[in-house]
PDB file of C-alpha atoms in Angstrom:
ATOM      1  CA  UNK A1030     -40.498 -44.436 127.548  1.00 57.00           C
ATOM      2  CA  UNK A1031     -39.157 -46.249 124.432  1.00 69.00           C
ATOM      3  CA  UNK A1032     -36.530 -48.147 126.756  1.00 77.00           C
ATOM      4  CA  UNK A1033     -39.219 -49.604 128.938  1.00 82.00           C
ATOM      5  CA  UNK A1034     -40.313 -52.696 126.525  1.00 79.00           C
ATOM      6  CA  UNK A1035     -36.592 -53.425 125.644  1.00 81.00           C
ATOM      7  CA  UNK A1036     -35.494 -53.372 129.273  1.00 84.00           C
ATOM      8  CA  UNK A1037     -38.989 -55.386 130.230  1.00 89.00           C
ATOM      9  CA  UNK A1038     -37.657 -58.231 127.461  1.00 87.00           C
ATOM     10  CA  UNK A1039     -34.131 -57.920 129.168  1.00 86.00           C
ATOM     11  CA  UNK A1040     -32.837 -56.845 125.755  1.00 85.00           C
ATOM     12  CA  UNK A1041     -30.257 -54.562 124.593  1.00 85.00           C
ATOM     13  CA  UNK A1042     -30.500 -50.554 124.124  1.00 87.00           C
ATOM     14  CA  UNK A1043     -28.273 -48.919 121.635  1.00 89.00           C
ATOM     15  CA  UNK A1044     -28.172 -45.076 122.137  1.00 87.00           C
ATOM     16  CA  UNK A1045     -26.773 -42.112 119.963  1.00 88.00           C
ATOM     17  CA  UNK A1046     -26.150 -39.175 121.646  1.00 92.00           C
ATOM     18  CA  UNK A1047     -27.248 -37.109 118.453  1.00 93.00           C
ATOM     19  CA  UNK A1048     -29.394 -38.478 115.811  1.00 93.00           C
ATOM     20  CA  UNK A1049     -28.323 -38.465 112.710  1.00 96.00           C
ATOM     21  CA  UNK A1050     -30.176 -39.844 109.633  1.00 97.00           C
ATOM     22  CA  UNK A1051     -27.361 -40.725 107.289  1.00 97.00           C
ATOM     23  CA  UNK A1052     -26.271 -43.057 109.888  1.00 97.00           C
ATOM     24  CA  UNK A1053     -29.185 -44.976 110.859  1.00 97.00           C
ATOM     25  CA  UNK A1054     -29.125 -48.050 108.873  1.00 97.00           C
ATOM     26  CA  UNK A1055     -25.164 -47.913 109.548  1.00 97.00           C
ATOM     27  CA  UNK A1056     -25.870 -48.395 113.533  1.00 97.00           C
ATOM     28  CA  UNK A1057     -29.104 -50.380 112.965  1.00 97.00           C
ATOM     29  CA  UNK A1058     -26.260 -52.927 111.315  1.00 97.00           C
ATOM     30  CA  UNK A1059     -23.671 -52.122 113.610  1.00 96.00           C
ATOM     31  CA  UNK A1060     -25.596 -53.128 117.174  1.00 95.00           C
ATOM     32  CA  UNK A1061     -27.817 -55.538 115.309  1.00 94.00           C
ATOM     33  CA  UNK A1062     -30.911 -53.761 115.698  1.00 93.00           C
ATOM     34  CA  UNK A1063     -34.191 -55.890 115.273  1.00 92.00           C
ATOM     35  CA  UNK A1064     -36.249 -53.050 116.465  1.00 90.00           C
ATOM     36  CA  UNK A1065     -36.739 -49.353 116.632  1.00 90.00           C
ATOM     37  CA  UNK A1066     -38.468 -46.677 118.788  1.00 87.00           C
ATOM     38  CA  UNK A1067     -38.806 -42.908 117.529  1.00 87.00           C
ATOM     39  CA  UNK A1068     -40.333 -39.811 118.503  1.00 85.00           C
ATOM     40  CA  UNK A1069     -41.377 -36.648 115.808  1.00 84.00           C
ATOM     41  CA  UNK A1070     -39.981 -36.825 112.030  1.00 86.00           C
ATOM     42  CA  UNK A1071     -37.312 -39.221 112.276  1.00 90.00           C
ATOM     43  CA  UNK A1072     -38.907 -41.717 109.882  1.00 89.00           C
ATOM     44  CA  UNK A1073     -38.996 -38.604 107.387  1.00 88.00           C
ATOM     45  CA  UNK A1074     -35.149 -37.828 107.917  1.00 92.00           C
ATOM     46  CA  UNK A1075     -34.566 -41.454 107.133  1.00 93.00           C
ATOM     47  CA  UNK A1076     -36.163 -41.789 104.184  1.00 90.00           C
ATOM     48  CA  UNK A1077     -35.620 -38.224 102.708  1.00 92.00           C
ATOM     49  CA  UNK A1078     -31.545 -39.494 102.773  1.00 95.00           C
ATOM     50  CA  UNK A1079     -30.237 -40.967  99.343  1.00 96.00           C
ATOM     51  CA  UNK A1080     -31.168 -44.798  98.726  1.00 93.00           C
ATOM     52  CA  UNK A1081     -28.206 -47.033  99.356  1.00 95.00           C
ATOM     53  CA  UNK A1082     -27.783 -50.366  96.931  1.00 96.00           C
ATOM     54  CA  UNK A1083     -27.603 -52.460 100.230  1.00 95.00           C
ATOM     55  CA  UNK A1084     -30.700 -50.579 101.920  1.00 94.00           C
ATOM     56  CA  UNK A1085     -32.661 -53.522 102.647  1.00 94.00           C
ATOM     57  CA  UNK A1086     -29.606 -55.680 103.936  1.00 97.00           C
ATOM     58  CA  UNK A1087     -29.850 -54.917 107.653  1.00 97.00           C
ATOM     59  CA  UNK A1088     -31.641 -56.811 110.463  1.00 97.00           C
ATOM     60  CA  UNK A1089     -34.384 -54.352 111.067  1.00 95.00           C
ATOM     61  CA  UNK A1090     -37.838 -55.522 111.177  1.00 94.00           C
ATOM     62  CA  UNK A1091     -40.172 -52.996 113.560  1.00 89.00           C
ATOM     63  CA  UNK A1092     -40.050 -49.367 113.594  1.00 87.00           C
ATOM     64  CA  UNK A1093     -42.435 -48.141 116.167  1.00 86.00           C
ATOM     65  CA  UNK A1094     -43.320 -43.877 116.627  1.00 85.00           C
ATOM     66  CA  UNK A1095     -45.585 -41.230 115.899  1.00 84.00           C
ATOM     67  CA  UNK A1096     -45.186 -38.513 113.077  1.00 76.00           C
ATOM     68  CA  UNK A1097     -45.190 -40.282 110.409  1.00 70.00           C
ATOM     69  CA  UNK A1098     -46.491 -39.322 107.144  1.00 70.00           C
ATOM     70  CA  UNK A1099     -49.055 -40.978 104.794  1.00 74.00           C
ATOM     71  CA  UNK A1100     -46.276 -41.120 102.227  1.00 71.00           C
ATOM     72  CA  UNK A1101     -43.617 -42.342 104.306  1.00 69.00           C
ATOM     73  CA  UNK A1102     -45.889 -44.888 105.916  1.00 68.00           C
ATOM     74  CA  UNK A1103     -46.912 -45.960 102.124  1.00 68.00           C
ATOM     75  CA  UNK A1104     -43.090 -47.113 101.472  1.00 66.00           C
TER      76      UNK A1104
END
């Protein structure tokens, strides 16, 4: 499961209990995420939202799935 390496490392697990793309980067900021596990189109719900100024300000760095596109995977 996407849980497994984050309770392996004895880190933290921050989950929604309904996804929701316009609040992604707001909870990736909010819990401090460093890393992120999805499953189907997610990435494309993401990035199909409108660009923020302060996008890029958040402590992402990994985003690991499957689904996603040649052009979102080009971004």
């Amino acid at each position: 499961a996407g849980w497994a390496p984050a309770v392996a490392a004895g880190a933290s697990i921050a989950l929604r209990p309904k996804f929701s793309a316009s609040q992604f980067i707001p909870d990736v900021r909010r819990f401090g995420a460093t890393y992120a596990n999805y499953v189907g189109k997610p990435l494309s719900y993401i990035l199909a939202t409108p660009e923020q100024q302060d996008d890029a300000d958040n402590p992402l760095r990994v985003a690991y799935g499957n689904e996603g596109a040649p052009r979102d995977l080009s971004r």
